PDB file of C-alpha atoms in Angstrom:
ATOM      1  CA  MET A   1      -8.723 -24.253  -6.498  1.00 65.00           C
ATOM      2  CA  LYS A   2      -6.762 -21.174  -5.934  1.00 80.00           C
ATOM      3  CA  SER A   3      -4.940 -20.475  -3.122  1.00 91.00           C
ATOM      4  CA  TYR A   4      -7.393 -16.683  -2.347  1.00 96.00           C
ATOM      5  CA  GLN A   5     -11.120 -17.493  -4.420  1.00 95.00           C
ATOM      6  CA  ASP A   6     -12.589 -18.131  -1.688  1.00 96.00           C
ATOM      7  CA  PHE A   7     -11.377 -14.956   0.120  1.00 97.00           C
ATOM      8  CA  ILE A   8     -12.726 -10.656  -0.496  1.00 98.00           C
ATOM      9  CA  LEU A   9     -10.028  -8.437   1.635  1.00 98.00           C
ATOM     10  CA  ILE A  10     -11.898  -4.595   0.790  1.00 98.00           C
ATOM     11  CA  SER A  11      -8.872  -1.485   1.848  1.00 98.00           C
ATOM     12  CA  ASP A  12      -9.886   2.429   3.310  1.00 97.00           C
ATOM     13  CA  ILE A  13      -7.415   4.338   1.417  1.00 96.00           C
ATOM     14  CA  ASP A  14      -6.124   6.855   4.277  1.00 93.00           C
ATOM     15  CA  GLY A  15      -4.112   6.730   6.928  1.00 93.00           C
ATOM     16  CA  THR A  16      -4.088   2.589   5.897  1.00 96.00           C
ATOM     17  CA  LEU A  17      -3.826   1.671   2.474  1.00 96.00           C
ATOM     18  CA  ALA A  18      -1.559   5.261   0.934  1.00 93.00           C
ATOM     19  CA  ASN A  19       0.154   6.887   3.541  1.00 87.00           C
ATOM     20  CA  ASP A  20       0.783  10.412   5.572  1.00 82.00           C
ATOM     21  CA  GLU A  21       2.447  11.297   1.828  1.00 83.00           C
ATOM     22  CA  HIS A  22      -0.898  10.020   0.277  1.00 84.00           C
ATOM     23  CA  PHE A  23       1.227   6.872  -1.244  1.00 90.00           C
ATOM     24  CA  ILE A  24       1.056   3.556  -1.652  1.00 95.00           C
ATOM     25  CA  SER A  25       3.991   1.706  -1.372  1.00 95.00           C
ATOM     26  CA  LEU A  26       5.479  -1.005  -4.623  1.00 95.00           C
ATOM     27  CA  LYS A  27       5.363  -3.042  -1.696  1.00 95.00           C
ATOM     28  CA  ASN A  28       1.579  -3.262  -0.863  1.00 95.00           C
ATOM     29  CA  LYS A  29       0.546  -2.747  -4.207  1.00 97.00           C
ATOM     30  CA  GLU A  30       2.704  -6.186  -5.297  1.00 97.00           C
ATOM     31  CA  ALA A  31       1.006  -7.737  -2.644  1.00 97.00           C
ATOM     32  CA  ILE A  32      -1.969  -6.934  -3.856  1.00 97.00           C
ATOM     33  CA  ARG A  33      -1.323  -8.922  -7.256  1.00 97.00           C
ATOM     34  CA  HIS A  34      -0.350 -11.963  -5.516  1.00 97.00           C
ATOM     35  CA  PHE A  35      -3.270 -12.154  -3.549  1.00 97.00           C
ATOM     36  CA  VAL A  36      -6.269 -11.652  -6.970  1.00 97.00           C
ATOM     37  CA  VAL A  37      -3.790 -13.249  -9.926  1.00 97.00           C
ATOM     38  CA  HIS A  38      -4.582 -16.138  -6.623  1.00 97.00           C
ATOM     39  CA  GLY A  39      -8.092 -16.156  -6.715  1.00 97.00           C
ATOM     40  CA  GLY A  40      -8.698 -12.756  -3.974  1.00 97.00           C
ATOM     41  CA  HIS A  41     -10.668 -10.203  -5.111  1.00 97.00           C
ATOM     42  CA  PHE A  42      -9.299  -6.803  -3.694  1.00 98.00           C
ATOM     43  CA  ALA A  43     -11.325  -3.373  -3.352  1.00 97.00           C
ATOM     44  CA  VAL A  44     -11.171   0.108  -1.717  1.00 98.00           C
ATOM     45  CA  ALA A  45     -13.371   1.342   0.405  1.00 97.00           C
ATOM     46  CA  THR A  46     -13.177   5.167   0.644  1.00 96.00           C
ATOM     47  CA  GLY A  47     -14.740   8.976   1.328  1.00 93.00           C
ATOM     48  CA  ARG A  48     -13.337   9.776  -1.992  1.00 92.00           C
ATOM     49  CA  THR A  49     -15.394  10.721  -5.339  1.00 92.00           C
ATOM     50  CA  GLN A  50     -14.577   7.933  -8.770  1.00 92.00           C
ATOM     51  CA  SER A  51     -12.820  11.627  -9.872  1.00 89.00           C
ATOM     52  CA  ASN A  52     -10.689  12.261  -6.795  1.00 88.00           C
ATOM     53  CA  VAL A  53      -9.747   8.118  -6.118  1.00 90.00           C
ATOM     54  CA  VAL A  54      -7.930   7.647  -9.935  1.00 89.00           C
ATOM     55  CA  SER A  55      -4.495   9.006  -8.273  1.00 87.00           C
ATOM     56  CA  TYR A  56      -4.223   6.326  -6.357  1.00 91.00           C
ATOM     57  CA  MET A  57      -5.267   3.581  -9.398  1.00 90.00           C
ATOM     58  CA  ASP A  58      -2.025   2.951 -11.240  1.00 90.00           C
ATOM     59  CA  GLY A  59      -0.088  -0.638 -10.781  1.00 93.00           C
ATOM     60  CA  LEU A  60      -3.366  -1.069  -7.968  1.00 95.00           C
ATOM     61  CA  VAL A  61      -5.079  -4.521  -9.350  1.00 96.00           C
ATOM     62  CA  VAL A  62      -8.755  -3.654  -8.461  1.00 97.00           C
ATOM     63  CA  ASN A  63     -11.096  -6.078  -9.745  1.00 96.00           C
ATOM     64  CA  ALA A  64     -14.544  -6.143  -7.157  1.00 97.00           C
ATOM     65  CA  PRO A  65     -17.501  -2.768  -6.679  1.00 97.00           C
ATOM     66  CA  CYS A  66     -15.588   0.117  -4.501  1.00 97.00           C
ATOM     67  CA  ILE A  67     -17.277   1.542  -1.633  1.00 98.00           C
ATOM     68  CA  LEU A  68     -16.929   5.082  -2.352  1.00 97.00           C
ATOM     69  CA  TYR A  69     -18.293   8.123  -1.367  1.00 95.00           C
ATOM     70  CA  ASN A  70     -17.669   6.586   2.783  1.00 95.00           C
ATOM     71  CA  GLY A  71     -20.704   4.307   1.392  1.00 96.00           C
ATOM     72  CA  GLY A  72     -22.969   6.652  -0.550  1.00 95.00           C
ATOM     73  CA  ALA A  73     -22.190   4.944  -3.866  1.00 96.00           C
ATOM     74  CA  LEU A  74     -21.186   0.727  -4.791  1.00 97.00           C
ATOM     75  CA  TYR A  75     -18.822   1.483  -7.878  1.00 97.00           C
ATOM     76  CA  SER A  76     -17.482  -0.209 -10.375  1.00 96.00           C
ATOM     77  CA  TRP A  77     -14.458   0.272 -11.591  1.00 92.00           C
ATOM     78  CA  GLU A  78     -13.036  -2.518 -14.331  1.00 90.00           C
ATOM     79  CA  LYS A  79     -16.860  -1.391 -15.711  1.00 93.00           C
ATOM     80  CA  LYS A  80     -16.713   2.588 -14.935  1.00 93.00           C
ATOM     81  CA  ARG A  81     -20.287   2.766 -13.790  1.00 94.00           C
ATOM     82  CA  PHE A  82     -22.634   3.406 -10.412  1.00 95.00           C
ATOM     83  CA  LEU A  83     -23.441  -0.217  -9.297  1.00 96.00           C
ATOM     84  CA  VAL A  84     -25.711   1.020  -6.007  1.00 95.00           C
ATOM     85  CA  THR A  85     -25.729   5.450  -4.910  1.00 95.00           C
ATOM     86  CA  LYS A  86     -28.080   6.253  -1.889  1.00 95.00           C
ATOM     87  CA  HIS A  87     -29.284   9.862  -2.162  1.00 95.00           C
ATOM     88  CA  LEU A  88     -30.381  12.066   1.062  1.00 95.00           C
ATOM     89  CA  GLU A  89     -32.616  14.661   1.008  1.00 92.00           C
ATOM     90  CA  SER A  90     -30.889  18.215  -0.214  1.00 93.00           C
ATOM     91  CA  ASN A  91     -34.022  20.252   0.645  1.00 93.00           C
ATOM     92  CA  LYS A  92     -33.817  19.295   4.138  1.00 93.00           C
ATOM     93  CA  LEU A  93     -30.193  20.097   4.354  1.00 96.00           C
ATOM     94  CA  ALA A  94     -30.476  24.255   2.953  1.00 96.00           C
ATOM     95  CA  ASP A  95     -31.448  24.847   6.501  1.00 96.00           C
ATOM     96  CA  PHE A  96     -28.707  23.062   9.205  1.00 98.00           C
ATOM     97  CA  LEU A  97     -26.098  24.191   5.597  1.00 98.00           C
ATOM     98  CA  LYS A  98     -26.974  27.406   5.926  1.00 97.00           C
ATOM     99  CA  HIS A  99     -26.781  27.916   9.845  1.00 97.00           C
ATOM    100  CA  CYS A 100     -23.706  26.563   9.783  1.00 98.00           C
ATOM    101  CA  MET A 101     -22.155  28.949   6.625  1.00 97.00           C
ATOM    102  CA  GLY A 102     -23.806  32.257   9.318  1.00 96.00           C
ATOM    103  CA  THR A 103     -22.096  30.531  12.547  1.00 97.00           C
ATOM    104  CA  PHE A 104     -19.056  29.618  11.264  1.00 97.00           C
ATOM    105  CA  PRO A 105     -17.777  31.759   8.405  1.00 96.00           C
ATOM    106  CA  ARG A 106     -14.545  29.360   7.502  1.00 96.00           C
ATOM    107  CA  MET A 107     -15.734  27.250   7.054  1.00 98.00           C
ATOM    108  CA  CYS A 108     -15.136  25.032   3.937  1.00 98.00           C
ATOM    109  CA  ILE A 109     -18.347  23.218   3.341  1.00 98.00           C
ATOM    110  CA  GLN A 110     -18.529  20.658   0.137  1.00 97.00           C
ATOM    111  CA  VAL A 111     -21.512  19.533  -1.829  1.00 97.00           C
ATOM    112  CA  TYR A 112     -20.825  15.666  -3.167  1.00 96.00           C
ATOM    113  CA  THR A 113     -22.811  14.621  -5.610  1.00 95.00           C
ATOM    114  CA  GLN A 114     -22.812  11.927  -8.777  1.00 91.00           C
ATOM    115  CA  GLU A 115     -21.038  14.121 -11.358  1.00 90.00           C
ATOM    116  CA  GLN A 116     -19.526  16.467  -9.044  1.00 92.00           C
ATOM    117  CA  MET A 117     -18.148  17.932  -5.377  1.00 94.00           C
ATOM    118  CA  TYR A 118     -18.883  21.884  -5.049  1.00 97.00           C
ATOM    119  CA  VAL A 119     -17.903  24.878  -2.584  1.00 97.00           C
ATOM    120  CA  ILE A 120     -20.336  25.937  -1.614  1.00 97.00           C
ATOM    121  CA  THR A 121     -18.447  28.382   1.037  1.00 97.00           C
ATOM    122  CA  ASP A 122     -16.382  30.894   0.570  1.00 95.00           C
ATOM    123  CA  PRO A 123     -13.242  30.926  -1.468  1.00 93.00           C
ATOM    124  CA  ALA A 124     -10.563  31.796   0.828  1.00 93.00           C
ATOM    125  CA  HIS A 125     -11.297  29.063   3.596  1.00 94.00           C
ATOM    126  CA  VAL A 126     -11.879  26.247   0.937  1.00 95.00           C
ATOM    127  CA  ASP A 127     -10.904  23.115   2.240  1.00 93.00           C
ATOM    128  CA  GLU A 128      -6.139  23.168   2.202  1.00 91.00           C
ATOM    129  CA  HIS A 129      -6.470  18.320   0.779  1.00 87.00           C
ATOM    130  CA  ILE A 130      -8.332  20.549  -2.223  1.00 88.00           C
ATOM    131  CA  ILE A 131      -5.731  22.324  -3.307  1.00 88.00           C
ATOM    132  CA  ARG A 132      -2.934  20.520  -2.615  1.00 86.00           C
ATOM    133  CA  GLU A 133      -4.227  16.860  -3.869  1.00 83.00           C
ATOM    134  CA  LYS A 134      -5.194  19.034  -7.248  1.00 85.00           C
ATOM    135  CA  GLN A 135      -9.261  17.491  -6.812  1.00 87.00           C
ATOM    136  CA  GLU A 136     -11.726  18.716  -9.355  1.00 87.00           C
ATOM    137  CA  PHE A 137     -14.135  21.455  -7.573  1.00 92.00           C
ATOM    138  CA  THR A 138     -16.803  23.631  -9.228  1.00 94.00           C
ATOM    139  CA  TYR A 139     -17.508  26.950  -6.968  1.00 96.00           C
ATOM    140  CA  ALA A 140     -21.425  26.631  -6.777  1.00 97.00           C
ATOM    141  CA  ALA A 141     -24.133  29.188  -3.858  1.00 97.00           C
ATOM    142  CA  LEU A 142     -26.269  26.716  -2.327  1.00 97.00           C
ATOM    143  CA  ASP A 143     -29.445  27.953  -3.934  1.00 96.00           C
ATOM    144  CA  GLU A 144     -27.969  26.244  -7.481  1.00 96.00           C
ATOM    145  CA  ILE A 145     -27.267  23.099  -6.772  1.00 97.00           C
ATOM    146  CA  VAL A 146     -30.336  21.987  -3.698  1.00 95.00           C
ATOM    147  CA  GLU A 147     -32.652  20.902  -7.009  1.00 94.00           C
ATOM    148  CA  LYS A 148     -29.325  18.504  -7.522  1.00 95.00           C
ATOM    149  CA  THR A 149     -28.832  15.338  -6.279  1.00 95.00           C
ATOM    150  CA  TRP A 150     -26.339  14.905  -3.280  1.00 97.00           C
ATOM    151  CA  ILE A 151     -24.473  11.968  -2.416  1.00 96.00           C
ATOM    152  CA  LYS A 152     -22.576  13.003   0.689  1.00 96.00           C
ATOM    153  CA  VAL A 153     -22.375  16.900   2.846  1.00 97.00           C
ATOM    154  CA  ILE A 154     -18.055  17.308   4.473  1.00 97.00           C
ATOM    155  CA  LEU A 155     -18.183  20.255   6.905  1.00 98.00           C
ATOM    156  CA  CYS A 156     -14.386  20.247   7.741  1.00 98.00           C
ATOM    157  CA  ASP A 157     -13.727  23.141   9.988  1.00 98.00           C
ATOM    158  CA  SER A 158     -11.716  22.983  13.596  1.00 97.00           C
ATOM    159  CA  HIS A 159     -12.904  20.291  15.503  1.00 97.00           C
ATOM    160  CA  GLU A 160     -14.873  21.603  17.914  1.00 98.00           C
ATOM    161  CA  ASN A 161     -16.746  23.699  15.247  1.00 98.00           C
ATOM    162  CA  LEU A 162     -18.097  20.378  13.962  1.00 98.00           C
ATOM    163  CA  LEU A 163     -19.180  19.374  17.787  1.00 98.00           C
ATOM    164  CA  VAL A 164     -21.189  22.064  17.309  1.00 97.00           C
ATOM    165  CA  CYS A 165     -22.519  21.387  13.696  1.00 97.00           C
ATOM    166  CA  ARG A 166     -23.733  17.831  14.836  1.00 97.00           C
ATOM    167  CA  GLU A 167     -25.342  18.393  18.391  1.00 97.00           C
ATOM    168  CA  LEU A 168     -27.549  21.211  15.815  1.00 96.00           C
ATOM    169  CA  LEU A 169     -28.868  18.334  14.133  1.00 97.00           C
ATOM    170  CA  PRO A 170     -31.625  17.320  15.900  1.00 96.00           C
ATOM    171  CA  ASP A 171     -32.906  20.774  15.760  1.00 96.00           C
ATOM    172  CA  PHE A 172     -33.291  20.882  12.699  1.00 96.00           C
ATOM    173  CA  HIS A 173     -35.141  17.772  12.258  1.00 95.00           C
ATOM    174  CA  LEU A 174     -31.936  15.781   9.990  1.00 96.00           C
ATOM    175  CA  GLU A 175     -31.224  12.963  13.187  1.00 90.00           C
ATOM    176  CA  ASP A 176     -34.048  10.722  11.386  1.00 90.00           C
ATOM    177  CA  SER A 177     -33.090  11.419   7.819  1.00 93.00           C
ATOM    178  CA  THR A 178     -29.683  11.881   7.720  1.00 96.00           C
ATOM    179  CA  ASN A 179     -25.991   9.685   9.473  1.00 94.00           C
ATOM    180  CA  ASN A 180     -22.936  11.841  11.066  1.00 94.00           C
ATOM    181  CA  PHE A 181     -19.875  10.768  11.131  1.00 92.00           C
ATOM    182  CA  PHE A 182     -16.275  11.779  11.732  1.00 92.00           C
ATOM    183  CA  SER A 183     -13.150  10.395   9.176  1.00 89.00           C
ATOM    184  CA  ALA A 184     -11.072  12.779  10.401  1.00 89.00           C
ATOM    185  CA  VAL A 185     -10.483  15.452  13.145  1.00 93.00           C
ATOM    186  CA  MET A 186     -11.373  17.518  10.755  1.00 95.00           C
ATOM    187  CA  TYR A 187     -13.908  16.476   8.783  1.00 96.00           C
ATOM    188  CA  LEU A 188     -18.336  15.827   9.678  1.00 97.00           C
ATOM    189  CA  GLU A 189     -20.137  14.059   7.101  1.00 95.00           C
ATOM    190  CA  LEU A 190     -23.418  14.186   6.049  1.00 97.00           C
ATOM    191  CA  VAL A 191     -25.071  11.154   4.363  1.00 96.00           C
ATOM    192  CA  GLU A 192     -28.739   9.208   4.469  1.00 95.00           C
ATOM    193  CA  LYS A 193     -29.649   8.131   7.608  1.00 94.00           C
ATOM    194  CA  ASN A 194     -28.818   3.581   6.789  1.00 92.00           C
ATOM    195  CA  VAL A 195     -25.423   4.847   4.413  1.00 95.00           C
ATOM    196  CA  SER A 196     -21.901   3.429   6.038  1.00 95.00           C
ATOM    197  CA  LYS A 197     -19.410   1.888   3.943  1.00 97.00           C
ATOM    198  CA  GLY A 198     -21.197  -0.959   6.298  1.00 97.00           C
ATOM    199  CA  ASN A 199     -23.931  -0.825   5.371  1.00 96.00           C
ATOM    200  CA  MET A 200     -21.821  -0.893   1.222  1.00 97.00           C
ATOM    201  CA  LEU A 201     -19.798  -3.455   2.368  1.00 97.00           C
ATOM    202  CA  GLY A 202     -23.420  -5.798   3.056  1.00 96.00           C
ATOM    203  CA  GLU A 203     -25.052  -4.605  -0.026  1.00 95.00           C
ATOM    204  CA  LEU A 204     -21.772  -5.624  -1.765  1.00 96.00           C
ATOM    205  CA  ILE A 205     -21.140  -9.288  -0.677  1.00 95.00           C
ATOM    206  CA  LYS A 206     -25.131 -10.487  -0.959  1.00 95.00           C
ATOM    207  CA  MET A 207     -24.210 -10.671  -4.681  1.00 95.00           C
ATOM    208  CA  SER A 208     -23.938 -13.612  -6.365  1.00 93.00           C
ATOM    209  CA  GLU A 209     -20.038 -13.770  -7.132  1.00 92.00           C
ATOM    210  CA  PHE A 210     -19.556 -12.079  -3.870  1.00 94.00           C
ATOM    211  CA  ARG A 211     -22.200 -14.196  -1.667  1.00 91.00           C
ATOM    212  CA  ASN A 212     -20.180 -16.587   1.084  1.00 91.00           C
ATOM    213  CA  LYS A 213     -16.895 -15.796   1.059  1.00 96.00           C
ATOM    214  CA  THR A 214     -14.183 -14.315   3.981  1.00 97.00           C
ATOM    215  CA  VAL A 215     -15.177 -10.372   4.095  1.00 98.00           C
ATOM    216  CA  ILE A 216     -10.877  -9.440   5.843  1.00 98.00           C
ATOM    217  CA  ALA A 217     -11.514  -5.264   5.924  1.00 98.00           C
ATOM    218  CA  ALA A 218      -9.254  -2.658   7.122  1.00 98.00           C
ATOM    219  CA  GLY A 219      -9.297   0.988   8.200  1.00 97.00           C
ATOM    220  CA  ASP A 220      -8.549   3.476  10.532  1.00 96.00           C
ATOM    221  CA  PHE A 221     -10.791   6.279  11.338  1.00 94.00           C
ATOM    222  CA  GLN A 222     -14.770   5.676  12.808  1.00 93.00           C
ATOM    223  CA  ASN A 223     -15.522   5.794   9.545  1.00 94.00           C
ATOM    224  CA  ASP A 224     -14.448   2.408   8.970  1.00 96.00           C
ATOM    225  CA  ILE A 225     -15.912   0.846  12.363  1.00 96.00           C
ATOM    226  CA  GLU A 226     -18.840  -0.498  10.358  1.00 96.00           C
ATOM    227  CA  MET A 227     -17.636  -1.875   8.088  1.00 98.00           C
ATOM    228  CA  LEU A 228     -15.227  -3.881  10.295  1.00 98.00           C
ATOM    229  CA  LYS A 229     -17.636  -5.696  12.163  1.00 97.00           C
ATOM    230  CA  VAL A 230     -19.474  -6.419   9.036  1.00 97.00           C
ATOM    231  CA  ALA A 231     -16.439  -8.128   8.062  1.00 98.00           C
ATOM    232  CA  ASP A 232     -15.320 -11.444   8.784  1.00 98.00           C
ATOM    233  CA  CYS A 233     -11.954 -10.184  10.371  1.00 98.00           C
ATOM    234  CA  GLY A 234     -11.644  -6.513  10.061  1.00 98.00           C
ATOM    235  CA  VAL A 235      -7.383  -4.534  10.279  1.00 98.00           C
ATOM    236  CA  ALA A 236      -7.105  -1.752  12.566  1.00 97.00           C
ATOM    237  CA  PRO A 237      -2.904  -0.489  11.385  1.00 95.00           C
ATOM    238  CA  ALA A 238      -0.937   1.276  14.292  1.00 94.00           C
ATOM    239  CA  ASN A 239      -1.415   4.224  13.964  1.00 93.00           C
ATOM    240  CA  ALA A 240      -5.955   3.680  13.945  1.00 95.00           C
ATOM    241  CA  HIS A 241      -8.006   5.895  16.093  1.00 95.00           C
ATOM    242  CA  LYS A 242      -8.522   3.847  19.361  1.00 96.00           C
ATOM    243  CA  ASP A 243     -12.108   3.215  19.095  1.00 96.00           C
ATOM    244  CA  VAL A 244     -11.062   1.592  15.997  1.00 97.00           C
ATOM    245  CA  ARG A 245      -8.350  -0.069  17.504  1.00 97.00           C
ATOM    246  CA  GLN A 246     -10.839  -1.063  20.240  1.00 97.00           C
ATOM    247  CA  ILE A 247     -12.677  -3.722  17.668  1.00 96.00           C
ATOM    248  CA  ALA A 248     -10.035  -4.682  15.422  1.00 97.00           C
ATOM    249  CA  ASP A 249      -9.577  -8.293  15.492  1.00 97.00           C
ATOM    250  CA  ILE A 250      -6.057  -7.763  14.559  1.00 97.00           C
TER     251      ILE A 250
END
């Protein structure tokens, strides 16, 4: 019997597994390798896509399906394929996004599909994190992509402006068809109503290979709260948002 064969460890990346310089330490990588070699299953749970998580995977041993798009997809890193995807009703969001663009012209709006990330706002105000990390994306007009299958949308702006947008969701009848949360103070994310890291973790642990395992989950921001609640043990790093620290077991 191996030491960790009854455990799954799943971790957020940004602000949790990776530091402020977007770097996963060799110590963490070696600890995860030790955990896996001794029977454990490890995965990441992130708002990132399968393409912009690549820079973190060098030397990281992943042997369980990963939660991507903040719960919008379950992805097998080993097989390089999606196991589960949850989709937004893009037509219902179009008028809301047009209103946000008209009200806050400096806002950066990112639309994510299974194949591509699109920026549908003024290129002069693209999210600096996208540029710094050299994430792959395409500029497109909203009308050009409204018929595509969306997984999530990110509004990037000041927290104050995002709070205004969040308050407008009922005006566009989106409260019953979307879920929304902050993944950072400057990111308001919109996903399908029942999508969260926690709900997708629930999908993962229903799979026969992972059923009846003890789940340890780690995360630092509000989009991680449901995942930490679903886990048998929820872990928050010292830098975590106060709401996450309050519900964490460790």
